[in-house]
Amino acid sequence: MKSALQELIFKRGVLFDGAMGTELIARGLSSGEASEEWNLKRPEIIREIHRAYFEAGADIVQTNTFGGSRLKLAARGLDNLVREVNIQAAKIALAVKPPEGFLAGNIGPTGRFLQPVGRFTPSELEEVFYEQASLLVEGSVELINIETMYDLEEAKTAVRGSRRATEFPVFASMTFSKTKKGFYTIMGNDVPTSLKELEKCGAEVVGANCTLGMPEMLELVKLMRQTTDIPIIAQANAGTPQLKDGKMTYPISAEEYASYAEKLLEAGADIIGGCCGAGPEYIRLMAPLVKRQKPGREPS
Amino acid sequence: MKEMNREEDIFEKMKESLLKGDKDEAIRLAKLSLDIGINPLDSIDHGLTPGIQQVGKLWEEGEYFLPQLVIAAECMKAALKVLEPALSEKGEKRQEIGRVVIGTAEGDIHDIGKTLVATMLSANGFEIIDMGADVPIIQMVNRAIEEKADLICISALLTTTMLGQKRLIELLQEKGIRQKFKVMVGGAPVSLQWAKDIQADSYGENVIEAVSEAKRLVGA
């Protein structure tokens, strides 16, 4: 028996939300602050951003918990807040979720490295992710979305930890750079190995986010489709930040970004969202292009 | 002649130890080189430095990745730790091509890219003052003044903290000392365009480019 979310992914293109971090900067988040702290200090702003994404047409919106793992919070001395930050984040988003929408619990890297580069063991990281995923599920998220992972070994511990915490779907995205030899993470993980291993650990959806703009993401989706049969998620950046009249801006406009939506679907992506610089307007323009019936699938 | 070969053999093995990321071997060779009387400066210039440069080249070509780079840098550090006391005993010093104050911008806890650049700059003969991560801009500027630095390198991994790079340059301008220092910016979201926008002197797309740009800036 398929879940409502799996049913939706089978039937039509699914729209994920866009950037959180760059939206928070636009609303005054300063460089010394952890964005997750705003779940406690400025919940109304987080709620407003989630609402904007649902209103823009996103099927799935994710919690403001990218840096919400105990280890990542500890880097700013906030690890004592791990419970509040994650549960509160889910509550904030839940309050604006429409009946047909889905809430994803967002998990990002710990910022620490596994041995031999760093000092952590896989089981230590797995526990950290298990804790965060459990808290998010306790806060009522309906899936876990792991993203911006640059080390496959860490990503695997995140999938395993999440898998242990919940029966709900687990999505996992890596961040790949385009090198002279193709797409690799900074740790040297290639695309086929990454996707296969993540699937083996229990991810239902695999994909890529951040680092790349739309043209490179399109190229990467084609490559990912050749290596896996399970659903693919793709979330590109709106280019790299530039300074315009003293303000930080992104070079790829919402119109240009959205013009890639159909190409991504054709190339084999199932779920499309936005990463750095891609705000609600980007999602709104993509909505009619993404949320379309897949060829050969009967409308319900 | 035989002596010559022995030296070259050790230099070659030092290079290999970095390429393989074998720290124990790097330390063993450094000790051995001292035992048989090889000048530590020669070991650095003909063994370790070409080794780390080769690692960098392989990384640029997409053969090596971050783990190899980090581990090679650690091997080099470990070997230098053995060689440097011998160097100061002899009253010698490595030739210094420039002084660099380096750090990650305030609010940013990301250390690894900055540390790699620092290590590679050091391997290439720069004197490094590494202030770590999350460094207040004012402290970086003050330290650069105190140390009479040639170059300030500021890294930012977050779009929020990139603005710290801009503030650093503005602060130098306000103090009327912008011309005293070259400023180089780096970090994942940073681009050449960004460097130009904020009037930085240079930008390193990656650690290798950072080294060549730093050399260019100090005229080495």
Coordinates of C-alpha atoms in Angstrom, one line a residue:
Chain A
M1 CA 0.0 0.0 0.0
K2 CA 1.4 3.3 -1.1
S3 CA 1.3 6.4 1.2
A4 CA -0.4 9.6 -0.1
L5 CA 3.0 11.1 -0.8
Q6 CA 4.2 8.1 -2.7
E7 CA 1.0 8.1 -4.7
L8 CA 1.5 11.8 -5.5
I9 CA 5.1 11.3 -6.6
F10 CA 3.9 8.4 -8.9
K11 CA 1.2 10.5 -10.5
R12 CA 2.6 13.9 -11.1
G13 CA 5.6 16.2 -10.6
V14 CA 5.9 17.3 -7.0
L15 CA 6.9 20.8 -5.9
F16 CA 9.2 21.3 -3.0
D17 CA 9.7 24.6 -1.2
G18 CA 12.6 27.0 -1.8
A19 CA 15.4 28.6 0.2
M20 CA 15.1 29.3 3.9
G21 CA 18.5 30.8 4.8
T22 CA 18.5 33.5 2.1
E23 CA 14.9 34.4 3.0
L24 CA 16.0 34.9 6.7
I25 CA 18.9 37.1 5.7
A26 CA 16.5 39.3 3.7
R27 CA 14.5 39.6 6.9
G28 CA 17.4 40.7 9.0
L29 CA 19.2 37.5 10.2
S30 CA 22.6 38.6 11.2
S31 CA 25.8 36.8 10.5
G32 CA 26.4 35.9 14.1
E33 CA 23.0 34.2 14.6
A34 CA 22.0 30.5 14.0
S35 CA 18.9 30.6 11.8
E36 CA 17.5 27.7 13.9
E37 CA 17.4 30.0 16.9
W38 CA 14.7 32.0 15.1
N39 CA 12.3 29.1 15.6
L40 CA 12.4 30.2 19.3
K41 CA 13.1 33.9 19.0
R42 CA 11.2 34.9 15.8
P43 CA 8.6 32.2 15.1
E44 CA 6.3 34.6 13.3
I45 CA 8.9 35.2 10.6
I46 CA 9.5 31.5 10.1
R47 CA 5.8 30.9 9.9
E48 CA 5.4 33.7 7.3
I49 CA 8.1 32.1 5.1
H50 CA 6.5 28.6 5.3
R51 CA 3.1 30.2 4.5
A52 CA 4.6 32.0 1.5
Y53 CA 5.8 28.7 0.1
F54 CA 2.6 26.8 0.6
E55 CA 0.7 29.7 -1.0
A56 CA 3.2 29.7 -3.9
G57 CA 2.0 26.1 -4.5
A58 CA 4.6 24.0 -2.8
D59 CA 3.4 20.4 -2.1
I60 CA 6.1 19.9 0.5
V61 CA 7.5 22.5 2.9
Q62 CA 10.4 21.8 5.2
T63 CA 11.2 22.8 8.8
N64 CA 13.9 25.4 9.6
T65 CA 16.2 22.8 11.1
F66 CA 19.1 22.5 8.6
G67 CA 21.6 23.2 11.4
G68 CA 19.4 21.7 14.1
S69 CA 21.4 18.6 14.9
R70 CA 23.0 18.5 18.4
L71 CA 26.5 18.7 16.9
K72 CA 25.8 21.6 14.6
L73 CA 24.1 23.5 17.4
A74 CA 27.0 22.8 19.7
A75 CA 29.3 24.7 17.5
R76 CA 27.4 27.8 18.7
G77 CA 26.9 26.6 22.2
L78 CA 23.2 25.9 21.6
D79 CA 23.1 22.1 21.9
N80 CA 21.0 22.4 25.0
L81 CA 18.3 23.7 22.7
V82 CA 18.2 20.7 20.4
R83 CA 14.8 19.5 21.6
E84 CA 13.0 22.9 21.6
V85 CA 14.5 24.0 18.2
N86 CA 13.4 20.9 16.4
I87 CA 10.0 20.4 17.9
Q88 CA 9.1 24.1 17.8
A89 CA 10.2 24.2 14.1
A90 CA 7.7 21.4 13.2
K91 CA 4.9 23.1 15.2
I92 CA 5.5 26.4 13.4
A93 CA 5.3 24.8 10.0
L94 CA 2.4 22.6 10.9
A95 CA 0.3 25.7 11.8
V96 CA 0.3 26.9 8.2
K97 CA 0.2 23.5 6.4
P98 CA -2.9 23.1 4.2
P99 CA -4.7 19.7 4.3
E100 CA -3.2 18.6 1.0
G101 CA 0.3 19.7 1.9
F102 CA 3.2 17.7 3.4
L103 CA 5.6 18.7 6.1
A104 CA 9.3 17.6 5.8
G105 CA 11.8 17.6 8.6
N106 CA 15.0 19.1 7.3
I107 CA 18.4 17.7 8.3
G108 CA 21.7 19.1 7.2
P109 CA 25.4 18.1 7.8
T110 CA 26.8 18.2 11.3
G111 CA 29.7 20.4 10.0
R112 CA 32.1 17.8 11.6
F113 CA 34.1 15.2 9.8
L114 CA 34.4 11.4 10.2
Q115 CA 37.7 9.7 10.8
P116 CA 40.3 10.0 9.4
V117 CA 39.8 13.6 8.3
G118 CA 37.9 14.3 11.6
R119 CA 37.5 12.5 14.8
F120 CA 33.9 11.2 14.7
T121 CA 32.9 7.6 14.1
P122 CA 29.9 6.7 11.9
S123 CA 27.9 5.4 14.9
E124 CA 28.4 8.7 16.8
L125 CA 27.0 10.6 13.8
E126 CA 24.2 8.1 13.3
E127 CA 23.0 8.8 16.9
V128 CA 23.1 12.5 16.4
F129 CA 20.9 12.2 13.3
Y130 CA 18.6 9.6 15.0
E131 CA 18.0 12.1 17.8
Q132 CA 17.2 15.0 15.4
A133 CA 14.9 12.9 13.2
S134 CA 13.1 11.5 16.2
L135 CA 12.5 15.0 17.5
L136 CA 11.2 16.1 14.1
V137 CA 8.8 13.2 13.9
E138 CA 7.7 13.9 17.5
G139 CA 6.9 17.4 16.2
S140 CA 4.7 15.8 13.5
V141 CA 6.7 15.9 10.3
E142 CA 5.6 13.4 7.6
L143 CA 9.0 12.8 6.0
I144 CA 12.6 13.5 6.6
N145 CA 14.6 15.5 4.0
I146 CA 18.4 15.2 4.4
E147 CA 20.3 17.6 2.1
T148 CA 23.5 19.4 1.2
M149 CA 25.5 16.4 2.2
Y150 CA 29.1 16.6 0.9
D151 CA 30.3 13.4 2.5
L152 CA 28.6 10.2 1.4
E153 CA 29.6 8.4 4.6
E154 CA 28.0 11.1 6.7
A155 CA 24.9 11.1 4.5
K156 CA 24.6 7.4 5.1
T157 CA 24.7 7.8 8.8
A158 CA 21.9 10.4 8.4
V159 CA 19.8 8.1 6.4
R160 CA 20.3 5.2 8.8
G161 CA 19.6 7.4 11.8
S162 CA 16.4 8.7 10.2
R163 CA 15.4 5.3 9.1
R164 CA 15.7 4.0 12.6
A165 CA 13.6 7.0 13.9
T166 CA 10.7 6.7 11.5
E167 CA 8.7 4.6 9.0
F168 CA 8.0 7.8 7.0
P169 CA 9.8 8.4 3.7
V170 CA 13.4 9.6 3.9
F171 CA 14.8 11.8 1.1
A172 CA 18.5 12.3 0.8
S173 CA 20.3 14.8 -1.4
M174 CA 24.0 15.3 -1.9
T175 CA 25.7 18.5 -3.0
F176 CA 27.9 17.9 -6.1
S177 CA 30.4 20.2 -7.8
K178 CA 31.2 20.0 -11.4
T179 CA 34.9 19.2 -11.8
K180 CA 37.0 18.6 -14.8
K181 CA 36.2 14.9 -14.4
G182 CA 32.5 15.2 -13.8
F183 CA 30.2 15.6 -10.8
Y184 CA 31.8 14.9 -7.4
T185 CA 31.3 15.9 -3.8
I186 CA 34.2 17.7 -2.2
M187 CA 35.0 14.4 -0.5
G188 CA 35.3 12.7 -3.9
N189 CA 32.0 10.7 -3.9
D190 CA 30.7 10.2 -7.5
V191 CA 27.0 10.2 -8.5
P192 CA 26.3 6.6 -9.1
T193 CA 27.9 5.4 -5.9
S194 CA 26.3 8.1 -3.8
L195 CA 22.7 7.4 -5.1
K196 CA 23.1 3.6 -4.9
E197 CA 24.5 3.7 -1.3
L198 CA 21.8 6.1 -0.1
E199 CA 19.1 3.9 -1.5
K200 CA 20.7 0.8 0.1
C201 CA 20.6 2.6 3.5
G202 CA 16.9 3.1 3.1
A203 CA 16.3 6.4 1.3
E204 CA 13.1 6.4 -0.8
V205 CA 14.1 9.5 -2.8
V206 CA 17.6 10.6 -3.7
G207 CA 19.0 13.6 -5.4
A208 CA 21.1 16.8 -5.4
N209 CA 20.8 20.3 -4.1
C210 CA 22.8 23.5 -3.7
T211 CA 26.2 24.4 -5.2
L212 CA 24.9 24.1 -8.9
G213 CA 22.8 26.5 -10.8
M214 CA 20.0 25.3 -13.2
P215 CA 22.0 24.5 -16.3
E216 CA 24.4 22.2 -14.4
M217 CA 21.6 20.7 -12.4
L218 CA 19.8 19.7 -15.6
E219 CA 22.9 17.9 -16.7
L220 CA 23.2 16.2 -13.3
V221 CA 19.6 15.1 -13.3
K222 CA 20.1 13.3 -16.6
L223 CA 23.1 11.5 -15.1
M224 CA 21.2 10.7 -11.9
R225 CA 18.3 9.2 -13.9
Q226 CA 20.8 6.8 -15.6
T227 CA 21.9 5.5 -12.3
T228 CA 18.7 5.0 -10.3
D229 CA 15.1 3.9 -10.7
I230 CA 13.8 5.5 -7.5
P231 CA 12.3 9.1 -7.4
I232 CA 14.8 11.9 -7.8
I233 CA 14.7 15.3 -6.1
A234 CA 16.6 18.3 -7.6
Q235 CA 17.0 21.7 -5.9
A236 CA 19.3 24.2 -7.7
N237 CA 20.7 27.5 -6.5
A238 CA 19.8 30.7 -8.2
G239 CA 23.4 31.1 -9.2
T240 CA 26.2 32.5 -7.0
P241 CA 25.6 35.6 -4.9
Q242 CA 26.5 39.0 -6.3
L243 CA 26.4 42.5 -4.8
K244 CA 24.0 45.0 -6.3
D245 CA 23.6 48.4 -4.8
G246 CA 25.1 47.2 -1.6
K247 CA 22.7 44.3 -1.4
M248 CA 23.3 40.6 -2.0
T249 CA 21.4 39.3 -5.0
Y250 CA 21.4 36.1 -7.1
P251 CA 21.9 36.3 -10.8
I252 CA 19.3 33.8 -12.0
S253 CA 15.9 35.4 -12.1
A254 CA 12.7 33.6 -11.1
E255 CA 11.6 33.5 -14.7
E256 CA 14.9 32.0 -16.0
Y257 CA 14.9 29.5 -13.1
A258 CA 11.4 28.4 -13.7
S259 CA 12.1 28.0 -17.4
Y260 CA 14.1 24.9 -16.5
A261 CA 11.3 23.2 -14.5
E262 CA 9.9 21.2 -17.4
K263 CA 13.4 20.2 -18.7
L264 CA 14.2 18.8 -15.3
L265 CA 11.0 16.7 -15.3
E266 CA 11.7 15.5 -18.8
A267 CA 15.3 14.6 -17.7
G268 CA 13.8 12.4 -15.0
A269 CA 13.4 14.5 -11.9
D270 CA 10.3 13.7 -9.8
I271 CA 10.5 16.4 -7.2
I272 CA 11.7 19.9 -7.8
G273 CA 12.4 22.7 -5.4
G274 CA 14.7 25.6 -4.8
C275 CA 17.9 26.1 -2.9
C276 CA 20.0 29.3 -2.1
G277 CA 18.5 32.4 -3.6
A278 CA 15.3 30.7 -4.9
G279 CA 12.5 32.3 -2.9
P280 CA 8.7 32.0 -3.0
E281 CA 8.4 33.8 -6.4
Y282 CA 10.6 31.1 -7.9
I283 CA 8.4 28.4 -6.5
R284 CA 5.2 30.2 -7.6
L285 CA 6.4 30.4 -11.2
M286 CA 7.4 26.7 -11.2
A287 CA 4.1 25.5 -9.8
P288 CA 2.0 25.2 -12.9
L289 CA 5.0 23.7 -14.8
V290 CA 5.9 21.1 -12.2
K291 CA 2.6 20.0 -10.9
R292 CA 1.5 18.2 -14.0
Q293 CA 0.5 14.7 -14.6
K294 CA 3.3 12.4 -15.6
P295 CA 3.0 10.9 -19.1
G296 CA 1.3 7.6 -19.1
R297 CA -0.3 8.0 -15.7
E298 CA -4.0 8.2 -15.4
P299 CA -5.5 11.2 -13.6
S300 CA -7.2 10.3 -10.4
Chain B
M1 CA 77.9 10.7 -5.6
K2 CA 76.4 8.0 -3.4
E3 CA 75.5 10.6 -0.8
M4 CA 73.8 12.6 -3.4
N5 CA 71.6 9.7 -4.4
R6 CA 70.7 9.0 -0.8
E7 CA 69.5 12.5 -0.4
E8 CA 67.4 12.4 -3.6
D9 CA 66.0 9.1 -2.6
I10 CA 64.8 10.5 0.7
F11 CA 63.3 13.6 -1.0
E12 CA 61.5 11.3 -3.4
K13 CA 60.2 9.2 -0.5
M14 CA 59.1 12.3 1.4
K15 CA 57.1 13.3 -1.6
E16 CA 55.5 9.9 -1.8
S17 CA 54.6 9.9 1.9
L18 CA 52.5 13.0 1.3
L19 CA 51.0 11.6 -1.9
K20 CA 50.0 8.4 0.0
G21 CA 49.0 10.3 3.2
D22 CA 51.3 8.2 5.3
K23 CA 52.0 10.3 8.4
D24 CA 54.2 7.8 10.2
E25 CA 56.4 7.5 7.1
A26 CA 56.6 11.3 6.7
I27 CA 57.8 11.6 10.4
R28 CA 60.3 8.7 10.0
L29 CA 61.8 10.2 6.9
A30 CA 62.1 13.6 8.5
K31 CA 64.0 12.0 11.5
L32 CA 66.1 10.0 9.1
S33 CA 67.0 13.0 7.1
L34 CA 68.3 14.8 10.2
D35 CA 70.2 11.6 11.4
I36 CA 72.1 11.4 8.2
G37 CA 72.8 15.1 8.2
I38 CA 70.6 16.4 5.4
N39 CA 70.0 20.2 5.8
P40 CA 66.3 20.5 6.9
L41 CA 65.9 23.4 4.5
D42 CA 66.7 21.1 1.6
S43 CA 64.2 18.5 2.9
I44 CA 61.5 21.1 2.9
D45 CA 62.4 22.6 -0.4
H46 CA 63.1 19.4 -2.3
G47 CA 60.9 16.9 -0.5
L48 CA 57.9 18.2 1.3
T49 CA 57.1 21.3 -0.8
P50 CA 57.2 19.5 -4.2
G51 CA 55.2 16.8 -2.5
I52 CA 52.4 19.1 -1.3
Q53 CA 52.4 20.9 -4.6
Q54 CA 51.9 17.6 -6.4
V55 CA 49.0 16.7 -4.1
G56 CA 47.5 20.1 -5.0
K57 CA 48.0 19.5 -8.7
L58 CA 46.3 16.1 -8.5
W59 CA 43.4 17.8 -6.6
E60 CA 43.1 20.4 -9.3
E61 CA 43.0 17.7 -11.9
G62 CA 40.1 16.0 -10.1
E63 CA 42.2 12.9 -9.1
Y64 CA 42.4 13.8 -5.4
F65 CA 39.7 15.2 -3.2
L66 CA 39.4 16.9 0.2
P67 CA 40.4 13.9 2.3
Q68 CA 43.7 13.4 0.5
L69 CA 44.4 17.1 0.7
V70 CA 43.7 17.3 4.4
I71 CA 45.7 14.2 5.2
A72 CA 48.7 15.3 3.1
A73 CA 48.6 18.7 4.8
E74 CA 48.7 16.9 8.2
C75 CA 51.7 14.7 7.1
M76 CA 53.5 17.8 6.0
K77 CA 52.8 19.5 9.3
A78 CA 54.0 16.5 11.2
A79 CA 57.3 16.4 9.2
L80 CA 57.8 20.1 9.6
K81 CA 57.4 19.7 13.4
V82 CA 60.4 17.3 13.3
L83 CA 62.5 19.5 11.0
E84 CA 61.8 23.0 12.3
P85 CA 63.6 22.7 15.7
A86 CA 66.7 21.5 13.8
L87 CA 66.3 24.5 11.5
S88 CA 66.2 27.0 14.4
E89 CA 69.2 25.3 16.1
K90 CA 71.2 26.0 13.0
G91 CA 70.0 29.6 13.2
E92 CA 68.4 29.2 9.7
K93 CA 65.0 30.1 8.6
R94 CA 62.9 29.2 5.7
Q95 CA 62.8 32.0 3.2
E96 CA 59.6 33.9 3.8
I97 CA 57.8 35.3 0.8
G98 CA 55.0 37.2 2.7
R99 CA 53.1 37.5 5.9
V100 CA 49.5 36.5 5.9
V101 CA 46.8 37.0 8.4
I102 CA 44.0 34.5 7.7
G103 CA 40.7 33.7 9.2
T104 CA 37.0 32.8 8.7
A105 CA 34.6 35.7 8.9
E106 CA 32.7 36.6 12.1
G107 CA 29.6 34.3 12.6
D108 CA 31.1 31.6 10.4
I109 CA 32.4 28.5 12.1
H110 CA 33.6 26.8 8.9
D111 CA 37.2 26.1 9.3
I112 CA 38.4 23.5 6.9
G113 CA 38.8 25.4 3.6
K114 CA 40.5 28.3 5.5
T115 CA 42.9 25.8 7.3
L116 CA 43.7 24.1 4.0
V117 CA 44.6 27.5 2.4
A118 CA 46.7 28.4 5.4
T119 CA 48.5 25.1 5.3
M120 CA 49.2 25.3 1.6
L121 CA 50.4 28.9 1.9
S122 CA 52.7 27.9 4.7
A123 CA 54.0 25.0 2.6
N124 CA 54.7 27.5 -0.2
G125 CA 56.8 29.7 2.1
F126 CA 54.3 32.2 3.5
E127 CA 54.4 33.1 7.2
I128 CA 50.9 32.4 8.4
I129 CA 49.0 34.0 11.3
D130 CA 45.9 31.8 11.4
M131 CA 43.2 33.4 13.6
G132 CA 40.8 30.5 13.3
A133 CA 37.1 30.7 12.6
D134 CA 34.4 33.2 13.7
V135 CA 36.9 36.1 13.8
P136 CA 35.6 39.6 14.5
I137 CA 36.5 41.9 11.5
I138 CA 38.1 44.5 13.8
Q139 CA 40.4 41.9 15.4
M140 CA 41.5 40.7 12.0
V141 CA 42.4 44.3 10.9
N142 CA 44.2 45.0 14.2
R143 CA 46.2 41.8 13.9
A144 CA 47.2 42.6 10.4
I145 CA 48.4 46.0 11.5
E146 CA 50.4 44.6 14.4
E147 CA 51.9 41.8 12.4
K148 CA 52.7 44.1 9.5
A149 CA 51.0 41.6 7.2
D150 CA 51.3 41.8 3.5
L151 CA 48.1 39.9 2.9
I152 CA 44.7 39.4 4.6
C153 CA 42.8 36.3 3.6
I154 CA 39.2 36.1 4.7
S155 CA 37.0 33.1 4.1
A156 CA 33.2 32.8 4.3
L157 CA 31.2 29.7 3.7
L158 CA 27.8 31.2 4.3
T159 CA 25.9 33.8 2.3
T160 CA 25.3 35.6 5.6
T161 CA 28.9 35.9 6.5
M162 CA 30.1 36.9 3.1
L163 CA 29.1 40.4 4.0
G164 CA 31.9 40.3 6.6
Q165 CA 34.4 40.3 3.7
K166 CA 32.9 43.5 2.4
R167 CA 33.0 45.0 5.9
L168 CA 36.6 44.1 6.3
I169 CA 37.5 46.1 3.1
E170 CA 35.3 49.0 4.2
L171 CA 37.0 49.1 7.6
L172 CA 40.4 49.3 6.0
Q173 CA 39.1 52.1 3.8
E174 CA 37.7 53.9 6.8
K175 CA 41.0 53.7 8.6
G176 CA 42.8 55.0 5.6
I177 CA 45.0 51.8 5.4
R178 CA 43.4 50.0 2.5
Q179 CA 46.6 50.4 0.4
K180 CA 48.8 48.8 3.1
F181 CA 47.3 45.3 2.6
K182 CA 46.3 43.1 -0.2
V183 CA 43.0 41.4 0.6
M184 CA 42.0 38.0 -0.8
V185 CA 38.6 36.4 -0.3
G186 CA 37.5 32.8 -0.6
G187 CA 34.8 30.3 0.3
A188 CA 32.1 28.2 -1.4
P189 CA 29.6 31.0 -2.2
V190 CA 32.3 33.5 -3.2
S191 CA 32.9 34.2 -6.8
L192 CA 35.3 36.4 -8.9
Q193 CA 32.3 38.7 -9.5
W194 CA 31.8 39.0 -5.7
A195 CA 35.5 39.8 -5.2
K196 CA 35.2 42.6 -7.8
D197 CA 32.0 43.9 -6.3
I198 CA 33.5 44.4 -2.9
Q199 CA 36.9 45.6 -4.3
A200 CA 39.0 42.7 -3.0
D201 CA 42.4 42.4 -4.6
S202 CA 41.9 38.8 -5.4
Y203 CA 39.9 35.7 -5.0
G204 CA 40.8 32.0 -4.9
E205 CA 38.4 29.6 -6.6
N206 CA 40.1 26.8 -4.8
V207 CA 43.2 26.2 -2.6
I208 CA 45.6 25.9 -5.5
E209 CA 44.4 29.2 -7.1
A210 CA 44.6 30.8 -3.6
V211 CA 48.3 30.0 -3.5
S212 CA 49.1 31.2 -7.0
E213 CA 47.1 34.4 -6.4
A214 CA 48.8 35.0 -3.0
K215 CA 52.2 34.7 -4.7
R216 CA 51.1 37.0 -7.5
L217 CA 49.9 39.6 -4.9
V218 CA 53.1 39.7 -3.0
G219 CA 55.1 39.7 -6.2
A220 CA 56.8 36.3 -5.5

